[in-house]
Amino acid sequence: MRRGRGNPLLFALVLLSGIAAFGVLLYQTNHGEGGSEPAFGGIYVEGMAGTPARVNPLFAGQNSVDEALVALVFSGLTRLDTEGRAIRTSPKPGASARTASSTRSR
């Protein structure tokens, strides 16, 4: 049984097709219309695999979904210094101030 080298023309065609496909993909990722700049405003949606059991920062370490949700919800409520102690800061006018002003205008 003789093992041939195959068809060199077919090999060259497959190789050139692969290089061309790689070049097109590289061009589209660098020059595509869908840039990496997010649009101002809008809605942020984050998906998680699983169901949250407890939205409590004390028990969030037991479940990865709870941990991610607690990090999103409670991230702006407390700050820690370099030694791990809570820093007392005055609350900044945020969503609650905007909500109060928007409900009065209705």
N, CA, C and O atoms as a MOPAC input file, in Angstrom:
PM7 MOZYME 1SCF
protein

 N      0.84000 1    -1.15400 1     0.00000 1
 C      0.00000 1     0.00000 1     0.00000 1
 C      0.89800 1     1.23400 1     0.00000 1
 O      1.75600 1     1.39500 1     0.86800 1
 N      0.69300 1     2.06900 1    -0.95300 1
 C      1.52100 1     3.25600 1    -1.10900 1
 C      0.82500 1     4.46800 1    -0.49800 1
 O     -0.33900 1     4.74800 1    -0.78700 1
 N      1.54800 1     5.16500 1     0.33400 1
 C      0.99400 1     6.37600 1     0.94200 1
 C      1.50500 1     7.57100 1     0.15700 1
 O      2.70100 1     7.86500 1     0.15100 1
 N      0.59900 1     8.24200 1    -0.49300 1
 C      0.99100 1     9.40300 1    -1.28200 1
 C      0.98100 1    10.66400 1    -0.44300 1
 O      0.54500 1    10.66600 1     0.70800 1
 N      1.45700 1    11.70300 1    -1.02600 1
 C      1.50300 1    12.98600 1    -0.34400 1
 C      0.16400 1    13.71000 1    -0.42100 1
 O      0.01700 1    14.76600 1     0.19400 1
 N     -0.77300 1    13.20700 1    -1.12000 1
 C     -2.04600 1    13.89000 1    -1.28000 1
 C     -1.96700 1    14.87400 1    -2.43000 1
 O     -0.99700 1    14.88700 1    -3.18800 1
 N     -2.95900 1    15.66700 1    -2.54900 1
 C     -3.03300 1    16.63400 1    -3.62900 1
 C     -2.47400 1    17.97300 1    -3.13600 1
 O     -3.08800 1    18.61100 1    -2.28100 1
 N     -1.32900 1    18.40600 1    -3.65400 1
 C     -0.74400 1    19.67000 1    -3.18600 1
 C     -1.60900 1    20.88000 1    -3.52900 1
 O     -1.57700 1    21.88100 1    -2.81400 1
 N     -2.37100 1    20.80200 1    -4.60100 1
 C     -3.25200 1    21.91100 1    -4.97400 1
 C     -4.38000 1    22.06000 1    -3.94200 1
 O     -4.73800 1    23.17500 1    -3.56400 1
 N     -4.92900 1    20.93700 1    -3.49400 1
 C     -5.98300 1    20.96700 1    -2.48300 1
 C     -5.44300 1    21.51900 1    -1.15900 1
 O     -6.11300 1    22.31000 1    -0.49500 1
 N     -4.24800 1    21.10400 1    -0.78400 1
 C     -3.62200 1    21.60700 1     0.44400 1
 C     -3.42000 1    23.11700 1     0.37300 1
 O     -3.71800 1    23.82900 1     1.33200 1
 N     -2.92200 1    23.60400 1    -0.74600 1
 C     -2.69100 1    25.04300 1    -0.91100 1
 C     -4.00600 1    25.81600 1    -0.86600 1
 O     -4.06600 1    26.90700 1    -0.29900 1
 N     -5.06200 1    25.25300 1    -1.46200 1
 C     -6.36600 1    25.91200 1    -1.46600 1
 C     -6.94000 1    26.00600 1    -0.04500 1
 O     -7.46900 1    27.04800 1     0.34300 1
 N     -6.83700 1    24.93300 1     0.71600 1
 C     -7.33100 1    24.93800 1     2.09400 1
 C     -6.51400 1    25.90400 1     2.95500 1
 O     -7.07500 1    26.62600 1     3.77800 1
 N     -5.20900 1    25.91900 1     2.76900 1
 C     -4.35000 1    26.81500 1     3.53100 1
 C     -4.65900 1    28.27900 1     3.22300 1
 O     -4.76200 1    29.09300 1     4.14100 1
 N     -4.80600 1    28.61800 1     1.96400 1
 C     -5.12900 1    29.99800 1     1.58800 1
 C     -6.51700 1    30.40200 1     2.07900 1
 O     -6.72300 1    31.54700 1     2.48100 1
 N     -7.46700 1    29.47200 1     2.04900 1
 C     -8.81200 1    29.77700 1     2.55900 1
 C     -8.76600 1    30.06400 1     4.05500 1
 O     -9.43700 1    30.98100 1     4.52900 1
 N     -7.99400 1    29.30100 1     4.79300 1
 C     -7.86200 1    29.52900 1     6.22900 1
 C     -7.21500 1    30.86200 1     6.53700 1
 O     -7.65000 1    31.57100 1     7.44400 1
 N     -6.17700 1    31.20900 1     5.79000 1
 C     -5.50400 1    32.49600 1     5.99400 1
 C     -6.44400 1    33.64700 1     5.65900 1
 O     -6.47200 1    34.65100 1     6.37000 1
 N     -7.21700 1    33.50900 1     4.58000 1
 C     -8.16200 1    34.55700 1     4.19700 1
 C     -9.25600 1    34.71400 1     5.25200 1
 O     -9.62100 1    35.83900 1     5.59600 1
 N     -9.78200 1    33.60700 1     5.76800 1
 C    -10.82500 1    33.67900 1     6.79900 1
 C    -10.28300 1    34.33100 1     8.06700 1
 O    -10.96800 1    35.14200 1     8.69000 1
 N     -9.06900 1    33.98400 1     8.45000 1
 C     -8.45300 1    34.59300 1     9.62500 1
 C     -8.26800 1    36.09500 1     9.41500 1
 O     -8.50200 1    36.88200 1    10.33300 1
 N     -7.85400 1    36.49300 1     8.22200 1
 C     -7.66900 1    37.91100 1     7.92900 1
 C     -8.97300 1    38.68400 1     7.98700 1
 O     -9.00900 1    39.80500 1     8.49500 1
 N    -10.05200 1    38.09300 1     7.46600 1
 C    -11.35800 1    38.75500 1     7.50200 1
 C    -11.83000 1    38.91700 1     8.94400 1
 O    -12.32200 1    39.98200 1     9.31700 1
 N    -11.68400 1    37.87500 1     9.75500 1
 C    -12.08800 1    37.96600 1    11.15800 1
 C    -11.26200 1    39.00100 1    11.91800 1
 O    -11.79700 1    39.75000 1    12.73500 1
 N     -9.98100 1    39.04000 1    11.65200 1
 C     -9.11400 1    40.01500 1    12.30300 1
 C     -9.49700 1    41.43300 1    11.90600 1
 O     -9.51100 1    42.32900 1    12.75100 1
 N     -9.80600 1    41.64700 1    10.64200 1
 C    -10.21200 1    42.96600 1    10.16900 1
 C    -11.53400 1    43.39100 1    10.81400 1
 O    -11.68400 1    44.54000 1    11.22900 1
 N    -12.49100 1    42.45900 1    10.89500 1
 C    -13.79400 1    42.80100 1    11.46100 1
 C    -13.71000 1    43.12800 1    12.94600 1
 O    -14.43600 1    43.99900 1    13.42600 1
 N    -12.85100 1    42.45400 1    13.66900 1
 C    -12.75100 1    42.75900 1    15.09400 1
 C    -12.07500 1    44.10000 1    15.33800 1
 O    -12.36200 1    44.75900 1    16.33700 1
 N    -11.18900 1    44.51300 1    14.45200 1
 C    -10.49300 1    45.78800 1    14.64200 1
 C    -11.21500 1    46.96800 1    14.02000 1
 O    -11.07400 1    48.09500 1    14.49500 1
 N    -11.99100 1    46.73300 1    12.95700 1
 C    -12.61800 1    47.84000 1    12.23600 1
 C    -14.12500 1    47.68800 1    12.13200 1
 O    -14.74600 1    48.33100 1    11.28600 1
 N    -14.72200 1    46.86500 1    12.95800 1
 C    -16.15500 1    46.62100 1    12.87100 1
 C    -16.96500 1    47.79600 1    13.38200 1
 O    -16.43500 1    48.70500 1    14.02000 1
 N    -18.24700 1    47.76500 1    13.09600 1
 C    -19.15200 1    48.82500 1    13.52100 1
 C    -19.46900 1    48.74200 1    15.01000 1
 O    -19.71300 1    49.77000 1    15.64200 1
 N    -19.47100 1    47.56000 1    15.57400 1
 C    -19.80200 1    47.39600 1    16.98400 1
 C    -18.61000 1    47.68900 1    17.86800 1
 O    -17.96200 1    46.76000 1    18.35100 1
 N    -18.30700 1    48.94700 1    18.09200 1
 C    -17.15300 1    49.33500 1    18.88500 1
 C    -17.29700 1    48.94300 1    20.34100 1
 O    -18.34200 1    48.44700 1    20.76300 1
 N    -16.25400 1    49.16600 1    21.09300 1
 C    -16.27000 1    48.79300 1    22.50000 1
 C    -16.78700 1    49.91500 1    23.39300 1
 O    -16.84700 1    49.74600 1    24.61100 1
 N    -17.15500 1    51.04100 1    22.82800 1
 C    -17.68900 1    52.14700 1    23.61000 1
 C    -19.16400 1    51.89600 1    23.90000 1
 O    -19.94900 1    51.71900 1    22.96900 1
 N    -19.55700 1    51.87600 1    25.16900 1
 C    -20.97300 1    51.68300 1    25.47900 1
 C    -21.76400 1    52.95200 1    25.19000 1
 O    -21.23100 1    54.05900 1    25.24900 1
 N    -23.02400 1    52.77500 1    24.88100 1
 C    -23.90200 1    53.91400 1    24.64700 1
 C    -24.26400 1    54.54400 1    25.98300 1
 O    -24.37900 1    53.84700 1    26.99100 1
 N    -24.44200 1    55.85700 1    25.99600 1
 C    -24.80700 1    56.55300 1    27.22000 1
 C    -26.26200 1    56.25200 1    27.55000 1
 O    -27.12200 1    56.26600 1    26.66900 1
 N    -26.52800 1    55.98400 1    28.80100 1
 C    -27.89400 1    55.68100 1    29.22300 1
 C    -28.24300 1    54.23600 1    28.92200 1
 O    -27.35400 1    53.39600 1    28.77700 1
 N    -29.48700 1    53.95300 1    28.83000 1
 C    -29.90200 1    52.60100 1    28.51000 1
 C    -30.03400 1    51.73900 1    29.75000 1
 O    -30.09000 1    52.23500 1    30.87500 1
 N    -30.08100 1    50.44900 1    29.52000 1
 C    -30.29300 1    49.48500 1    30.59300 1
 C    -29.14800 1    48.49500 1    30.60000 1
 O    -28.73200 1    48.01700 1    29.54500 1
 N    -28.63900 1    48.18500 1    31.77600 1
 C    -27.58500 1    47.18800 1    31.94000 1
 C    -28.23300 1    45.88800 1    32.39400 1
 O    -28.93900 1    45.85800 1    33.40100 1
 N    -27.99400 1    44.82200 1    31.65300 1
 C    -28.54300 1    43.51700 1    32.00100 1
 C    -27.38700 1    42.55600 1    32.18800 1
 O    -26.52800 1    42.42400 1    31.31600 1
 N    -27.36900 1    41.88300 1    33.33200 1
 C    -26.32700 1    40.89500 1    33.60000 1
 C    -26.99800 1    39.57300 1    33.90100 1
 O    -27.89300 1    39.49900 1    34.74200 1
 N    -26.56700 1    38.53700 1    33.21900 1
 C    -27.13300 1    37.21300 1    33.43900 1
 C    -26.29000 1    36.40600 1    34.40000 1
 O    -25.06500 1    36.52800 1    34.42700 1
 N    -26.95200 1    35.58600 1    35.18600 1
 C    -26.26300 1    34.70800 1    36.12800 1
 C    -26.85000 1    33.31100 1    35.99300 1
 O    -28.05600 1    33.14500 1    35.81500 1
 N    -25.99200 1    32.32000 1    36.07700 1
 C    -26.44900 1    30.93700 1    36.02200 1
 C    -26.75800 1    30.47300 1    37.43200 1
 O    -25.84800 1    30.23500 1    38.22700 1
 N    -28.02400 1    30.34400 1    37.74100 1
 C    -28.42900 1    29.91700 1    39.06700 1
 C    -29.51600 1    30.81600 1    39.62100 1
 O    -29.94100 1    31.77500 1    38.97600 1
 N    -29.95300 1    30.49800 1    40.81000 1
 C    -31.00500 1    31.25900 1    41.47300 1
 C    -30.46300 1    31.82300 1    42.77800 1
 O    -29.85900 1    31.09000 1    43.56100 1
 N    -30.66800 1    33.11700 1    43.02600 1
 C    -30.19500 1    33.66100 1    44.29500 1
 C    -31.00100 1    33.08800 1    45.45800 1
 O    -32.22800 1    33.01100 1    45.39400 1
 N    -30.31400 1    32.69300 1    46.50400 1
 C    -30.97600 1    32.13400 1    47.68200 1
 C    -31.11100 1    33.18300 1    48.77900 1
 O    -32.18300 1    33.33300 1    49.36700 1
 N    -30.02500 1    33.91100 1    49.05800 1
 C    -30.03600 1    34.93000 1    50.10600 1
 C    -29.32400 1    36.17800 1    49.58600 1
 O    -28.16100 1    36.11400 1    49.18700 1
 N    -30.01600 1    37.29300 1    49.59200 1
 C    -29.37700 1    38.55300 1    49.21100 1
 C    -28.96700 1    39.24600 1    50.50800 1
 O    -29.47200 1    40.31500 1    50.85300 1
 N    -28.05300 1    38.61800 1    51.20100 1
 C    -27.57000 1    39.10700 1    52.48700 1
 C    -26.04900 1    39.06900 1    52.43500 1
 O    -25.47500 1    38.00500 1    52.20200 1
 N    -25.38500 1    40.19100 1    52.64500 1
 C    -23.92300 1    40.19400 1    52.55600 1
 C    -23.24000 1    39.24600 1    53.53600 1
 O    -22.11500 1    38.81200 1    53.28900 1
 N    -23.90000 1    38.92200 1    54.63900 1
 C    -23.29200 1    38.02000 1    55.61800 1
 C    -23.22300 1    36.57900 1    55.12300 1
 O    -22.31100 1    35.84000 1    55.49400 1
 N    -24.17600 1    36.17700 1    54.29200 1
 C    -24.23700 1    34.79600 1    53.81700 1
 C    -23.93100 1    34.66700 1    52.33000 1
 O    -24.15700 1    33.60300 1    51.75300 1
 N    -23.43200 1    35.70100 1    51.70700 1
 C    -23.22700 1    35.69300 1    50.26000 1
 C    -22.12000 1    34.75200 1    49.82500 1
 O    -22.12900 1    34.30200 1    48.67900 1
 N    -21.17600 1    34.43900 1    50.68100 1
 C    -20.06500 1    33.57500 1    50.30400 1
 C    -20.45200 1    32.13100 1    50.08200 1
 O    -19.63600 1    31.35500 1    49.58500 1
 N    -21.67000 1    31.73700 1    50.43300 1
 C    -22.09900 1    30.35300 1    50.28800 1
 C    -22.53800 1    30.02000 1    48.87400 1
 O    -22.61300 1    28.84300 1    48.52100 1
 N    -22.83000 1    31.02000 1    48.05500 1
 C    -23.37800 1    30.80200 1    46.72200 1
 C    -22.77600 1    31.84800 1    45.78800 1
 O    -22.76300 1    33.03400 1    46.11900 1
 N    -22.28100 1    31.42900 1    44.63100 1
 C    -21.63500 1    32.38400 1    43.72000 1
 C    -22.62900 1    33.38500 1    43.14800 1
 O    -22.26200 1    34.53000 1    42.88700 1
 N    -23.88400 1    32.97600 1    42.94600 1
 C    -24.89500 1    33.90300 1    42.43700 1
 C    -25.19800 1    34.96400 1    43.48900 1
 O    -25.29400 1    36.15000 1    43.17200 1
 N    -25.34900 1    34.53800 1    44.73700 1
 C    -25.57400 1    35.50400 1    45.81500 1
 C    -24.40100 1    36.46100 1    45.95100 1
 O    -24.59100 1    37.65500 1    46.18300 1
 N    -23.20500 1    35.94500 1    45.81000 1
 C    -22.00500 1    36.77400 1    45.94100 1
 C    -21.96600 1    37.85200 1    44.85900 1
 O    -21.64100 1    39.00400 1    45.14700 1
 N    -22.29300 1    37.49000 1    43.62100 1
 C    -22.29800 1    38.46600 1    42.52900 1
 C    -23.40600 1    39.49200 1    42.71200 1
 O    -23.19700 1    40.68100 1    42.47000 1
 N    -24.57900 1    39.04400 1    43.13500 1
 C    -25.70300 1    39.95500 1    43.33000 1
 C    -25.44200 1    40.93000 1    44.47700 1
 O    -25.74000 1    42.11900 1    44.36300 1
 N    -24.89300 1    40.43500 1    45.56500 1
 C    -24.56500 1    41.29700 1    46.70700 1
 C    -23.50600 1    42.32000 1    46.31000 1
 O    -23.57000 1    43.47300 1    46.73700 1
 N    -22.53800 1    41.91200 1    45.50200 1
 C    -21.50500 1    42.85200 1    45.05000 1
 C    -22.11200 1    43.97200 1    44.21500 1
 O    -21.67700 1    45.11900 1    44.31800 1
 N    -23.10800 1    43.66000 1    43.39100 1
 C    -23.75200 1    44.69300 1    42.58000 1
 C    -24.64700 1    45.60600 1    43.41800 1
 O    -24.64400 1    46.82300 1    43.23300 1
 N    -25.40300 1    45.02600 1    44.32600 1
 C    -26.37700 1    45.80600 1    45.09400 1
 C    -25.71600 1    46.66400 1    46.17000 1
 O    -26.06500 1    47.83300 1    46.33300 1
 N    -24.76900 1    46.08900 1    46.89900 1
 C    -24.21400 1    46.76400 1    48.06600 1
 C    -22.86300 1    47.42900 1    47.81400 1
 O    -22.22500 1    47.87600 1    48.76700 1
 N    -22.41200 1    47.50700 1    46.58000 1
 C    -21.06400 1    48.02500 1    46.31900 1
 C    -20.90200 1    49.49000 1    46.70500 1
 O    -19.82800 1    49.87700 1    47.16500 1
 N    -21.90900 1    50.30100 1    46.53900 1
 C    -21.77600 1    51.72000 1    46.83400 1
 C    -22.13800 1    52.11200 1    48.24500 1
 O    -22.07000 1    53.29300 1    48.58500 1
 N    -22.52200 1    51.16400 1    49.08000 1
 C    -22.98900 1    51.51300 1    50.42300 1
 C    -21.87200 1    51.65300 1    51.43900 1
 O    -21.99100 1    52.44400 1    52.37400 1
 N    -20.79500 1    50.90900 1    51.28100 1
 C    -19.69300 1    50.97200 1    52.23800 1
 C    -18.36600 1    51.06900 1    51.51000 1
 O    -18.21000 1    50.59000 1    50.38700 1
 N    -17.42500 1    51.69500 1    52.17600 1
 C    -16.05400 1    51.77200 1    51.67400 1
 C    -15.13200 1    51.33200 1    52.79400 1
 O    -15.42500 1    51.55800 1    53.96800 1
 N    -14.01500 1    50.70300 1    52.43900 1
 C    -13.04300 1    50.25400 1    53.42600 1
 C    -11.73100 1    50.98700 1    53.22200 1
 O    -11.35000 1    51.30700 1    52.09600 1
 N    -11.03400 1    51.25100 1    54.34200 1
 C     -9.71100 1    51.85900 1    54.22600 1
 C     -8.68100 1    50.75600 1    54.00900 1
 O     -9.03800 1    49.59300 1    53.81700 1
 N     -7.40500 1    51.12300 1    54.04000 1
 C     -6.34900 1    50.14700 1    53.74800 1
 C     -6.23100 1    49.06300 1    54.81000 1
 O     -5.66700 1    48.00000 1    54.55100 1
 N     -6.76200 1    49.32400 1    56.01100 1
 C     -6.70000 1    48.33500 1    57.08500 1
 C     -7.97500 1    47.51100 1    57.20100 1
 O     -8.08300 1    46.66900 1    58.09300 1
 N     -8.94200 1    47.73800 1    56.31500 1
 C    -10.16500 1    46.94900 1    56.32200 1
 C    -11.27400 1    47.49000 1    57.19300 1
 O    -12.27600 1    46.80800 1    57.40600 1
 N    -11.12000 1    48.70700 1    57.70700 1
 C    -12.16100 1    49.30800 1    58.53600 1
 C    -13.10900 1    50.11700 1    57.65800 1
 O    -12.70600 1    50.67500 1    56.63700 1
 N    -14.36800 1    50.17200 1    58.06900 1
 C    -15.37100 1    50.92100 1    57.31700 1
 C    -15.10800 1    52.41600 1    57.44100 1
 O    -14.78700 1    52.90700 1    58.52300 1
 N    -15.24100 1    53.12900 1    56.34700 1
 C    -15.05700 1    54.57600 1    56.31400 1
 C    -16.43300 1    55.22300 1    56.36400 1
 O    -17.33100 1    54.85100 1    55.60900 1
 N    -16.59300 1    56.19400 1    57.26100 1
 C    -17.85900 1    56.91800 1    57.33000 1
 C    -17.82900 1    58.04200 1    56.30500 1
 O    -16.96000 1    58.91300 1    56.34400 1
 N    -18.76900 1    58.01100 1    55.41000 1
 C    -18.88200 1    59.06100 1    54.40100 1
 C    -20.31700 1    59.54900 1    54.37600 1
 O    -21.24800 1    58.80700 1    54.68900 1
 N    -20.47900 1    60.79200 1    54.00100 1
 C    -21.83900 1    61.30400 1    53.87100 1
 C    -22.43600 1    60.74800 1    52.58600 1
 O    -21.73500 1    60.62400 1    51.58100 1
 N    -23.70600 1    60.41600 1    52.60700 1
 C    -24.31500 1    59.85100 1    51.40200 1
 C    -24.35400 1    60.87700 1    50.28500 1
 O    -24.66200 1    62.04800 1    50.50500 1
 N    -24.04200 1    60.42400 1    49.10500 1
 C    -24.08800 1    61.29200 1    47.93600 1
 C    -25.49300 1    61.25400 1    47.35300 1
 O    -26.14800 1    60.21300 1    47.39600 1
 N    -25.96400 1    62.36500 1    46.81300 1
 C    -27.28700 1    62.32300 1    46.18400 1
 C    -27.22500 1    61.41600 1    44.96100 1
 O    -26.51000 1    61.69100 1    43.99800 1
 N    -27.96600 1    60.36600 1    45.02000 1
 C    -27.92100 1    59.39300 1    43.93100 1
 C    -29.30800 1    59.08000 1    43.44000 1
 O    -30.10500 1    59.97600 1    43.16200 1
 N    -29.58400 1    57.81400 1    43.33800 1
 C    -30.85200 1    57.36400 1    42.78300 1
 C    -32.02800 1    57.78000 1    43.65200 1
 O    -33.09300 1    58.10400 1    43.12800 1
 N    -31.85400 1    57.77700 1    44.98800 1
 C    -32.97700 1    58.13500 1    45.85700 1
 C    -33.36200 1    59.59800 1    45.67700 1
 O    -34.54700 1    59.92900 1    45.70600 1
 N    -32.38500 1    60.47700 1    45.49400 1
 C    -32.68900 1    61.89200 1    45.28700 1
 C    -33.37600 1    62.10500 1    43.94600 1
 O    -34.29700 1    62.91500 1    43.84100 1
 N    -32.93400 1    61.38600 1    42.92400 1
 C    -33.56800 1    61.51200 1    41.61300 1
 C    -34.98300 1    60.95200 1    41.64900 1
 O    -35.88100 1    61.50600 1    41.01500 1
 N    -35.19400 1    59.86900 1    42.37600 1
 C    -36.52100 1    59.26900 1    42.45700 1
 C    -37.48300 1    60.19500 1    43.17600 1
 O    -38.63200 1    60.34000 1    42.75900 1
 N    -37.02900 1    60.82500 1    44.25200 1
 C    -37.89700 1    61.72800 1    45.00600 1
 C    -38.30400 1    62.92300 1    44.15900 1
 O    -39.46100 1    63.34000 1    44.20200 1
 N    -37.38100 1    63.47900 1    43.39500 1
 C    -37.72400 1    64.64400 1    42.57900 1
 C    -38.61700 1    64.25900 1    41.41300 1
 O    -39.45500 1    65.05600 1    40.99400 1
 N    -38.45500 1    63.05300 1    40.87900 1
 C    -39.28600 1    62.66500 1    39.74200 1
 C    -40.70000 1    62.31300 1    40.18700 1
 O    -41.63700 1    62.48600 1    39.40700 1
 N    -40.89100 1    61.82000 1    41.42700 1
 C    -42.23900 1    61.49600 1    41.88800 1
 C    -43.01100 1    62.75400 1    42.25300 1
 O    -44.23700 1    62.77100 1    42.14100 1
 N    -42.32000 1    63.81900 1    42.69100 1
 C    -43.00800 1    65.06500 1    43.01600 1
 C    -43.54000 1    65.75600 1    41.76800 1
 O    -44.55800 1    66.44500 1    41.83300 1
 N    -42.87600 1    65.58400 1    40.64600 1
 C    -43.29100 1    66.29200 1    39.43800 1
 C    -44.50200 1    65.65000 1    38.78000 1
 O    -45.09200 1    66.23800 1    37.87400 1
 N    -44.88100 1    64.46200 1    39.21300 1
 C    -46.02000 1    63.77500 1    38.57500 1
 C    -47.32300 1    64.19100 1    39.13900 1
 O    -48.36700 1    63.70200 1    38.70600 1

